């Protein structure tokens, strides 16, 4: 058969002969036995395929490597003939792209979604664009509160807050090292929430970009690190009786390989993944073929054990940064300071401290307004932190700020926190207080 169908460009017009990646000597298996840097070369038909139009679901080689990771880490194997294996998998241009597509295929205008509160702010503009009603559910030290979720759903048709809204289709949560709150849900908390989702027939949107940036149970044996079970894995429990299809999971390579490489993946109910793939085919077609080839060849070179050793090393790096920032925070604003001006919970994953500043009350903000302090006082003293209002769908006034420890060096952290302390003290002075009252909660 002679085909005149393909609208693909001729690869003879592509000017690239090969792509050679040189790993850092400090990276997992980054050096040859001779001590020379390890190189991975992509050429021939592999490069030709990477530079050509590809499948909207993703590169088969990289999908195969992700399958191995899912099987090892989450104990679900796609296409193994078992009910737990009946899920779809696709790649996207980062998990943000995949979240956007999920929102597009799930929600009609005026539909409702539940979100943990505070919530990752990157998801809010997409929901607003699609005219989705956002209902916040309170969080605690483990993130999304099971108690608050149950109460919200039980009282949906009678509560003044929700009775005018459509019944929610899904609940959105970042269960590991949440942005901004830094909270991590235990396996038991996730069991509770999944049980509620099944009982009330709603979908769990499990956005987990920090899953491998967890500081808990880090050992020398990274390939057997004990992790909190994901919602995706927990579907296995009582799956035969209660069924599957309640979890759509999103993961990202941004925090563990490269943010600029723009790759993430989603796994979950086949009908939803298929709809997201179809949307991809009609929008950006597929994630970068070169990026997929680079990540696919790297993970293939490492194997699953090597990949797990690499992400453990990344987690250790962030844990050291958390510890450094936490020591400075304790000394300058926290319990070890002469007059504590903040409270917080030490995160066990991710990149953020969620800090409750001790601020002067105002008529409409009994615990103070961090936006006012950051936008005025903190700028005056030369320090920036993200005001908490940005992380609430209702834009409430809050004393919280988000502080990232991913990039800041010790001397900068020290100076930044000293300046933040000055800003808080100045806010109290401007409010007419000669001395700052003691923190009572």
GROMACS .gro file of C-alpha atoms in nm:
model
  441
    1UNK     CA    1   0.000   0.000   0.000
    2UNK     CA    2   0.138   0.341  -0.098
    3UNK     CA    3   0.025   0.608   0.149
    4UNK     CA    4  -0.037   0.971   0.065
    5UNK     CA    5  -0.194   1.032   0.407
    6UNK     CA    6   0.075   1.157   0.641
    7UNK     CA    7   0.113   1.531   0.687
    8UNK     CA    8   0.444   1.490   0.866
    9UNK     CA    9   0.757   1.688   0.780
   10UNK     CA   10   1.043   1.500   0.617
   11UNK     CA   11   1.312   1.428   0.881
   12UNK     CA   12   1.583   1.507   0.624
   13UNK     CA   13   1.495   1.868   0.695
   14UNK     CA   14   1.574   1.834   1.066
   15UNK     CA   15   1.927   1.970   1.135
   16UNK     CA   16   1.997   1.753   1.441
   17UNK     CA   17   2.228   1.451   1.425
   18UNK     CA   18   2.214   1.355   1.792
   19UNK     CA   19   2.143   1.476   2.144
   20UNK     CA   20   2.407   1.393   2.403
   21UNK     CA   21   2.332   1.436   2.772
   22UNK     CA   22   2.619   1.458   3.020
   23UNK     CA   23   2.511   1.380   3.375
   24UNK     CA   24   2.645   1.568   3.674
   25UNK     CA   25   2.917   1.368   3.851
   26UNK     CA   26   2.710   1.403   4.169
   27UNK     CA   27   2.398   1.260   4.002
   28UNK     CA   28   2.284   0.900   4.043
   29UNK     CA   29   2.523   0.686   3.833
   30UNK     CA   30   2.662   1.011   3.693
   31UNK     CA   31   3.015   0.882   3.632
   32UNK     CA   32   3.169   0.593   3.444
   33UNK     CA   33   3.399   0.349   3.632
   34UNK     CA   34   3.689   0.550   3.488
   35UNK     CA   35   3.558   0.861   3.662
   36UNK     CA   36   3.454   1.032   3.340
   37UNK     CA   37   3.107   1.189   3.327
   38UNK     CA   38   2.836   0.952   3.207
   39UNK     CA   39   2.684   1.043   2.872
   40UNK     CA   40   2.353   0.934   2.722
   41UNK     CA   41   2.317   0.978   2.346
   42UNK     CA   42   1.990   0.990   2.154
   43UNK     CA   43   2.035   0.939   1.781
   44UNK     CA   44   1.919   0.738   1.482
   45UNK     CA   45   1.556   0.633   1.466
   46UNK     CA   46   1.506   0.717   1.835
   47UNK     CA   47   1.594   1.081   1.770
   48UNK     CA   48   1.402   1.086   1.442
   49UNK     CA   49   1.088   0.971   1.625
   50UNK     CA   50   1.144   1.223   1.905
   51UNK     CA   51   1.166   1.509   1.656
   52UNK     CA   52   0.856   1.399   1.462
   53UNK     CA   53   0.488   1.434   1.547
   54UNK     CA   54   0.402   1.171   1.805
   55UNK     CA   55   0.119   1.012   1.997
   56UNK     CA   56  -0.104   1.246   2.197
   57UNK     CA   57  -0.089   1.005   2.492
   58UNK     CA   58   0.289   1.019   2.499
   59UNK     CA   59   0.609   0.843   2.397
   60UNK     CA   60   0.577   0.465   2.431
   61UNK     CA   61   0.925   0.422   2.578
   62UNK     CA   62   0.871   0.681   2.851
   63UNK     CA   63   0.521   0.550   2.922
   64UNK     CA   64   0.676   0.205   2.965
   65UNK     CA   65   0.924   0.341   3.219
   66UNK     CA   66   0.644   0.517   3.408
   67UNK     CA   67   0.449   0.191   3.408
   68UNK     CA   68   0.741   0.028   3.590
   69UNK     CA   69   0.749   0.309   3.849
   70UNK     CA   70   0.373   0.290   3.905
   71UNK     CA   71   0.395  -0.086   3.948
   72UNK     CA   72   0.681  -0.064   4.199
   73UNK     CA   73   0.570   0.242   4.396
   74UNK     CA   74   0.189   0.235   4.377
   75UNK     CA   75   0.144  -0.140   4.320
   76UNK     CA   76  -0.085  -0.104   4.022
   77UNK     CA   77   0.020  -0.247   3.686
   78UNK     CA   78  -0.154  -0.118   3.376
   79UNK     CA   79  -0.305  -0.388   3.157
   80UNK     CA   80  -0.222  -0.680   3.388
   81UNK     CA   81  -0.569  -0.829   3.352
   82UNK     CA   82  -0.671  -0.731   3.705
   83UNK     CA   83  -0.936  -0.467   3.787
   84UNK     CA   84  -0.666  -0.249   3.944
   85UNK     CA   85  -0.483  -0.248   3.610
   86UNK     CA   86  -0.776  -0.105   3.418
   87UNK     CA   87  -0.655   0.253   3.422
   88UNK     CA   88  -0.532   0.499   3.163
   89UNK     CA   89  -0.197   0.680   3.152
   90UNK     CA   90  -0.086   0.984   2.955
   91UNK     CA   91   0.192   1.239   2.944
   92UNK     CA   92   0.142   1.613   2.935
   93UNK     CA   93   0.332   1.940   2.933
   94UNK     CA   94   0.372   1.933   3.309
   95UNK     CA   95   0.099   1.848   3.557
   96UNK     CA   96  -0.036   2.203   3.521
   97UNK     CA   97  -0.125   2.125   3.158
   98UNK     CA   98  -0.286   1.797   3.262
   99UNK     CA   99  -0.487   1.968   3.536
  100UNK     CA  100  -0.610   2.221   3.283
  101UNK     CA  101  -0.724   1.943   3.050
  102UNK     CA  102  -0.891   1.753   3.334
  103UNK     CA  103  -1.087   2.064   3.430
  104UNK     CA  104  -1.190   2.113   3.067
  105UNK     CA  105  -1.329   1.761   3.026
  106UNK     CA  106  -1.485   1.730   3.372
  107UNK     CA  107  -1.669   2.054   3.434
  108UNK     CA  108  -1.945   2.250   3.266
  109UNK     CA  109  -2.011   2.615   3.353
  110UNK     CA  110  -2.167   2.647   3.701
  111UNK     CA  111  -2.054   2.298   3.806
  112UNK     CA  112  -1.894   2.281   4.150
  113UNK     CA  113  -1.557   2.156   4.269
  114UNK     CA  114  -1.438   2.122   4.627
  115UNK     CA  115  -1.084   2.237   4.704
  116UNK     CA  116  -0.875   2.215   5.017
  117UNK     CA  117  -0.837   2.551   5.184
  118UNK     CA  118  -0.573   2.691   5.152
  119UNK     CA  119  -0.532   2.568   4.796
  120UNK     CA  120  -0.261   2.567   4.529
  121UNK     CA  121  -0.336   2.897   4.350
  122UNK     CA  122  -0.237   2.773   4.005
  123UNK     CA  123  -0.557   2.571   3.979
  124UNK     CA  124  -0.792   2.864   4.050
  125UNK     CA  125  -0.760   3.068   3.725
  126UNK     CA  126  -0.845   2.763   3.513
  127UNK     CA  127  -1.154   2.695   3.723
  128UNK     CA  128  -1.259   3.060   3.694
  129UNK     CA  129  -1.206   3.052   3.317
  130UNK     CA  130  -1.444   2.756   3.291
  131UNK     CA  131  -1.693   2.929   3.525
  132UNK     CA  132  -1.667   2.649   3.780
  133UNK     CA  133  -1.794   2.728   4.129
  134UNK     CA  134  -1.518   2.672   4.385
  135UNK     CA  135  -1.609   2.565   4.739
  136UNK     CA  136  -1.330   2.558   4.997
  137UNK     CA  137  -1.304   2.279   5.255
  138UNK     CA  138  -1.100   2.353   5.566
  139UNK     CA  139  -0.762   2.189   5.626
  140UNK     CA  140  -0.564   2.094   5.935
  141UNK     CA  141  -0.208   1.979   6.007
  142UNK     CA  142  -0.256   1.687   5.762
  143UNK     CA  143  -0.408   1.893   5.484
  144UNK     CA  144  -0.765   1.833   5.367
  145UNK     CA  145  -0.983   1.760   5.670
  146UNK     CA  146  -1.193   1.444   5.645
  147UNK     CA  147  -1.428   1.579   5.912
  148UNK     CA  148  -1.483   1.905   5.723
  149UNK     CA  149  -1.528   1.720   5.393
  150UNK     CA  150  -1.795   1.491   5.537
  151UNK     CA  151  -1.980   1.779   5.702
  152UNK     CA  152  -1.973   1.979   5.379
  153UNK     CA  153  -2.121   1.694   5.176
  154UNK     CA  154  -2.374   1.587   5.439
  155UNK     CA  155  -2.509   1.940   5.471
  156UNK     CA  156  -2.483   2.033   5.104
  157UNK     CA  157  -2.852   2.096   5.044
  158UNK     CA  158  -2.916   2.278   5.372
  159UNK     CA  159  -2.605   2.488   5.434
  160UNK     CA  160  -2.631   2.857   5.346
  161UNK     CA  161  -2.285   2.826   5.193
  162UNK     CA  162  -2.368   2.547   4.948
  163UNK     CA  163  -2.743   2.495   4.902
  164UNK     CA  164  -2.752   2.725   4.598
  165UNK     CA  165  -2.467   2.535   4.428
  166UNK     CA  166  -2.473   2.224   4.214
  167UNK     CA  167  -2.363   1.905   4.390
  168UNK     CA  168  -1.983   1.878   4.352
  169UNK     CA  169  -1.825   1.651   4.095
  170UNK     CA  170  -1.481   1.632   4.255
  171UNK     CA  171  -1.251   1.732   4.538
  172UNK     CA  172  -0.904   1.870   4.460
  173UNK     CA  173  -0.612   1.810   4.697
  174UNK     CA  174  -0.232   1.820   4.709
  175UNK     CA  175  -0.167   1.546   4.967
  176UNK     CA  176   0.214   1.565   4.994
  177UNK     CA  177   0.402   1.881   5.092
  178UNK     CA  178   0.104   2.092   4.988
  179UNK     CA  179   0.158   2.429   4.827
  180UNK     CA  180   0.120   2.650   5.028
  181UNK     CA  181   0.051   2.482   5.362
  182UNK     CA  182   0.338   2.230   5.354
  183UNK     CA  183   0.101   1.968   5.498
  184UNK     CA  184   0.120   1.596   5.424
  185UNK     CA  185  -0.172   1.358   5.461
  186UNK     CA  186  -0.111   1.026   5.634
  187UNK     CA  187  -0.223   0.700   5.478
  188UNK     CA  188  -0.505   0.681   5.732
  189UNK     CA  189  -0.625   1.033   5.647
  190UNK     CA  190  -0.632   0.939   5.279
  191UNK     CA  191  -0.830   0.624   5.359
  192UNK     CA  192  -1.089   0.839   5.535
  193UNK     CA  193  -1.118   1.083   5.247
  194UNK     CA  194  -1.133   0.811   4.981
  195UNK     CA  195  -1.409   0.638   5.178
  196UNK     CA  196  -1.602   0.967   5.185
  197UNK     CA  197  -1.546   1.016   4.811
  198UNK     CA  198  -1.686   0.669   4.744
  199UNK     CA  199  -1.979   0.719   4.980
  200UNK     CA  200  -2.079   1.052   4.824
  201UNK     CA  201  -1.981   0.959   4.465
  202UNK     CA  202  -1.725   1.230   4.396
  203UNK     CA  203  -1.390   1.211   4.219
  204UNK     CA  204  -1.059   1.274   4.399
  205UNK     CA  205  -0.824   1.493   4.194
  206UNK     CA  206  -0.491   1.388   4.348
  207UNK     CA  207  -0.230   1.646   4.249
  208UNK     CA  208   0.096   1.508   4.387
  209UNK     CA  209   0.402   1.689   4.241
  210UNK     CA  210   0.592   1.662   4.572
  211UNK     CA  211   0.529   1.291   4.625
  212UNK     CA  212   0.897   1.206   4.579
  213UNK     CA  213   1.012   1.514   4.775
  214UNK     CA  214   0.912   1.353   5.104
  215UNK     CA  215   1.147   1.365   5.403
  216UNK     CA  216   0.981   1.083   5.595
  217UNK     CA  217   1.155   0.746   5.628
  218UNK     CA  218   1.460   0.844   5.421
  219UNK     CA  219   1.714   0.564   5.452
  220UNK     CA  220   2.022   0.440   5.270
  221UNK     CA  221   1.802   0.181   5.099
  222UNK     CA  222   1.611   0.426   4.880
  223UNK     CA  223   1.457   0.155   4.663
  224UNK     CA  224   1.258   0.030   4.964
  225UNK     CA  225   1.168   0.364   5.126
  226UNK     CA  226   0.837   0.344   5.308
  227UNK     CA  227   0.597   0.607   5.176
  228UNK     CA  228   0.245   0.713   5.262
  229UNK     CA  229   0.015   0.530   5.023
  230UNK     CA  230  -0.133   0.741   4.744
  231UNK     CA  231  -0.507   0.771   4.684
  232UNK     CA  232  -0.437   0.593   4.355
  233UNK     CA  233  -0.292   0.293   4.537
  234UNK     CA  234  -0.556   0.299   4.811
  235UNK     CA  235  -0.822   0.231   4.548
  236UNK     CA  236  -0.691  -0.127   4.565
  237UNK     CA  237  -0.838  -0.157   4.914
  238UNK     CA  238  -1.196  -0.276   4.877
  239UNK     CA  239  -1.166  -0.217   4.505
  240UNK     CA  240  -1.344  -0.541   4.422
  241UNK     CA  241  -1.643  -0.446   4.640
  242UNK     CA  242  -1.655  -0.067   4.598
  243UNK     CA  243  -1.504  -0.035   4.252
  244UNK     CA  244  -1.235   0.177   4.092
  245UNK     CA  245  -1.249   0.507   3.910
  246UNK     CA  246  -1.263   0.745   4.207
  247UNK     CA  247  -0.909   0.883   4.170
  248UNK     CA  248  -0.745   1.085   3.893
  249UNK     CA  249  -0.378   1.125   3.985
  250UNK     CA  250  -0.128   1.382   3.859
  251UNK     CA  251   0.250   1.360   3.895
  252UNK     CA  252   0.529   1.585   3.771
  253UNK     CA  253   0.895   1.560   3.676
  254UNK     CA  254   0.941   1.932   3.747
  255UNK     CA  255   1.053   1.898   4.109
  256UNK     CA  256   1.276   1.593   4.059
  257UNK     CA  257   1.434   1.625   3.711
  258UNK     CA  258   1.373   1.967   3.558
  259UNK     CA  259   1.098   2.228   3.567
  260UNK     CA  260   1.181   2.360   3.220
  261UNK     CA  261   1.158   2.017   3.060
  262UNK     CA  262   0.778   2.052   3.110
  263UNK     CA  263   0.669   1.694   3.162
  264UNK     CA  264   0.414   1.532   3.389
  265UNK     CA  265   0.173   1.243   3.372
  266UNK     CA  266  -0.181   1.157   3.474
  267UNK     CA  267  -0.326   0.816   3.556
  268UNK     CA  268  -0.680   0.718   3.641
  269UNK     CA  269  -1.012   0.614   3.491
  270UNK     CA  270  -0.976   0.526   3.123
  271UNK     CA  271  -1.274   0.733   3.004
  272UNK     CA  272  -1.126   1.045   3.165
  273UNK     CA  273  -0.772   0.983   3.037
  274UNK     CA  274  -0.907   0.909   2.688
  275UNK     CA  275  -1.100   1.236   2.692
  276UNK     CA  276  -0.788   1.425   2.801
  277UNK     CA  277  -0.587   1.258   2.523
  278UNK     CA  278  -0.853   1.361   2.270
  279UNK     CA  279  -0.838   1.719   2.397
  280UNK     CA  280  -0.459   1.713   2.368
  281UNK     CA  281  -0.489   1.594   2.007
  282UNK     CA  282  -0.697   1.901   1.924
  283UNK     CA  283  -0.486   2.155   2.117
  284UNK     CA  284  -0.110   2.115   2.168
  285UNK     CA  285  -0.101   1.767   2.004
  286UNK     CA  286   0.149   1.620   2.253
  287UNK     CA  287   0.424   1.709   2.499
  288UNK     CA  288   0.768   1.787   2.357
  289UNK     CA  289   0.908   1.480   2.183
  290UNK     CA  290   1.265   1.580   2.269
  291UNK     CA  291   1.177   1.620   2.637
  292UNK     CA  292   1.004   1.283   2.641
  293UNK     CA  293   1.304   1.114   2.478
  294UNK     CA  294   1.547   1.274   2.724
  295UNK     CA  295   1.348   1.167   3.030
  296UNK     CA  296   1.269   0.825   2.884
  297UNK     CA  297   1.633   0.745   2.809
  298UNK     CA  298   1.748   0.876   3.148
  299UNK     CA  299   1.501   0.664   3.346
  300UNK     CA  300   1.573   0.363   3.124
  301UNK     CA  301   1.945   0.407   3.199
  302UNK     CA  302   1.882   0.435   3.573
  303UNK     CA  303   1.615   0.168   3.602
  304UNK     CA  304   1.351   0.199   3.874
  305UNK     CA  305   1.606   0.146   4.153
  306UNK     CA  306   1.830   0.419   4.016
  307UNK     CA  307   1.535   0.653   3.974
  308UNK     CA  308   1.434   0.595   4.337
  309UNK     CA  309   1.791   0.660   4.454
  310UNK     CA  310   1.792   0.985   4.257
  311UNK     CA  311   1.462   1.114   4.401
  312UNK     CA  312   1.580   1.018   4.751
  313UNK     CA  313   1.890   1.234   4.697
  314UNK     CA  314   1.668   1.521   4.581
  315UNK     CA  315   1.450   1.480   4.891
  316UNK     CA  316   1.759   1.483   5.116
  317UNK     CA  317   1.874   1.808   4.955
  318UNK     CA  318   1.540   1.975   5.024
  319UNK     CA  319   1.530   1.833   5.376
  320UNK     CA  320   1.867   1.996   5.449
  321UNK     CA  321   1.733   2.326   5.316
  322UNK     CA  322   1.418   2.289   5.525
  323UNK     CA  323   1.629   2.226   5.835
  324UNK     CA  324   1.847   2.528   5.764
  325UNK     CA  325   1.548   2.756   5.710
  326UNK     CA  326   1.365   2.610   6.008
  327UNK     CA  327   1.655   2.682   6.243
  328UNK     CA  328   1.663   3.045   6.130
  329UNK     CA  329   1.284   3.070   6.157
  330UNK     CA  330   1.284   2.931   6.512
  331UNK     CA  331   1.555   3.175   6.617
  332UNK     CA  332   1.421   3.492   6.454
  333UNK     CA  333   1.041   3.460   6.452
  334UNK     CA  334   0.954   3.142   6.636
  335UNK     CA  335   0.966   2.993   6.982
  336UNK     CA  336   1.340   3.046   7.029
  337UNK     CA  337   1.321   3.420   6.961
  338UNK     CA  338   1.310   3.680   7.240
  339UNK     CA  339   0.949   3.764   7.150
  340UNK     CA  340   0.787   3.506   6.919
  341UNK     CA  341   0.606   3.665   6.626
  342UNK     CA  342   0.497   3.356   6.432
  343UNK     CA  343   0.374   2.999   6.461
  344UNK     CA  344   0.408   2.721   6.204
  345UNK     CA  345   0.428   2.348   6.154
  346UNK     CA  346   0.752   2.200   6.021
  347UNK     CA  347   0.679   2.045   5.678
  348UNK     CA  348   0.773   1.681   5.616
  349UNK     CA  349   0.774   1.721   5.236
  350UNK     CA  350   0.787   1.985   4.967
  351UNK     CA  351   0.940   2.332   4.957
  352UNK     CA  352   0.727   2.558   5.177
  353UNK     CA  353   0.668   2.686   5.528
  354UNK     CA  354   0.316   2.815   5.595
  355UNK     CA  355   0.375   3.081   5.859
  356UNK     CA  356   0.106   3.238   6.076
  357UNK     CA  357   0.236   3.585   6.159
  358UNK     CA  358   0.138   3.749   6.488
  359UNK     CA  359  -0.021   4.066   6.349
  360UNK     CA  360  -0.227   4.353   6.490
  361UNK     CA  361  -0.603   4.297   6.457
  362UNK     CA  362  -0.822   4.513   6.237
  363UNK     CA  363  -1.204   4.549   6.235
  364UNK     CA  364  -1.237   4.309   5.941
  365UNK     CA  365  -0.938   4.085   6.023
  366UNK     CA  366  -0.929   3.980   6.392
  367UNK     CA  367  -0.596   3.798   6.343
  368UNK     CA  368  -0.448   4.058   6.113
  369UNK     CA  369  -0.403   4.084   5.737
  370UNK     CA  370  -0.076   3.954   5.594
  371UNK     CA  371  -0.152   4.108   5.254
  372UNK     CA  372  -0.149   4.453   5.408
  373UNK     CA  373   0.175   4.386   5.592
  374UNK     CA  374   0.354   4.223   5.297
  375UNK     CA  375   0.239   4.473   5.034
  376UNK     CA  376   0.335   4.771   5.247
  377UNK     CA  377   0.566   4.699   5.540
  378UNK     CA  378   0.761   4.404   5.399
  379UNK     CA  379   0.830   4.588   5.075
  380UNK     CA  380   0.947   4.886   5.278
  381UNK     CA  381   1.198   4.663   5.460
  382UNK     CA  382   1.305   4.480   5.144
  383UNK     CA  383   1.162   4.131   5.181
  384UNK     CA  384   0.895   3.936   4.994
  385UNK     CA  385   0.672   3.648   5.096
  386UNK     CA  386   0.344   3.534   4.945
  387UNK     CA  387   0.041   3.666   5.138
  388UNK     CA  388  -0.201   3.395   5.241
  389UNK     CA  389  -0.504   3.554   5.071
  390UNK     CA  390  -0.374   3.428   4.735
  391UNK     CA  391  -0.436   3.069   4.847
  392UNK     CA  392  -0.802   3.096   4.939
  393UNK     CA  393  -1.080   3.084   4.682
  394UNK     CA  394  -1.275   3.342   4.883
  395UNK     CA  395  -0.969   3.574   4.909
  396UNK     CA  396  -1.021   3.600   5.285
  397UNK     CA  397  -0.800   3.814   5.504
  398UNK     CA  398  -0.553   3.594   5.684
  399UNK     CA  399  -0.238   3.631   5.896
  400UNK     CA  400  -0.058   3.357   5.698
  401UNK     CA  401   0.228   3.389   5.451
  402UNK     CA  402   0.401   3.126   5.240
  403UNK     CA  403   0.781   3.115   5.251
  404UNK     CA  404   0.980   2.898   5.011
  405UNK     CA  405   1.311   2.744   5.118
  406UNK     CA  406   1.397   2.579   4.785
  407UNK     CA  407   1.648   2.837   4.658
  408UNK     CA  408   1.743   3.067   4.945
  409UNK     CA  409   2.091   3.042   5.098
  410UNK     CA  410   2.157   3.060   5.476
  411UNK     CA  411   2.277   3.421   5.483
  412UNK     CA  412   1.982   3.535   5.271
  413UNK     CA  413   1.738   3.338   5.487
  414UNK     CA  414   1.875   3.504   5.799
  415UNK     CA  415   1.844   3.852   5.652
  416UNK     CA  416   1.501   3.787   5.499
  417UNK     CA  417   1.356   3.669   5.829
  418UNK     CA  418   1.512   3.959   6.020
  419UNK     CA  419   1.347   4.198   5.774
  420UNK     CA  420   1.015   4.017   5.805
  421UNK     CA  421   1.042   4.051   6.183
  422UNK     CA  422   1.103   4.424   6.143
  423UNK     CA  423   0.798   4.451   5.918
  424UNK     CA  424   0.574   4.279   6.174
  425UNK     CA  425   0.704   4.494   6.461
  426UNK     CA  426   0.653   4.807   6.252
  427UNK     CA  427   0.292   4.702   6.177
  428UNK     CA  428   0.221   4.677   6.551
  429UNK     CA  429   0.383   5.017   6.609
  430UNK     CA  430   0.173   5.177   6.333
  431UNK     CA  431  -0.138   5.022   6.489
  432UNK     CA  432  -0.066   5.218   6.808
  433UNK     CA  433   0.082   4.945   7.028
  434UNK     CA  434   0.380   5.028   7.248
  435UNK     CA  435   0.448   4.659   7.308
  436UNK     CA  436   0.346   4.354   7.109
  437UNK     CA  437   0.097   4.132   7.297
  438UNK     CA  438   0.200   3.775   7.365
  439UNK     CA  439   0.082   3.510   7.119
  440UNK     CA  440  -0.219   3.335   7.269
  441UNK     CA  441  -0.289   3.072   7.006
   0.00000   0.00000   0.00000
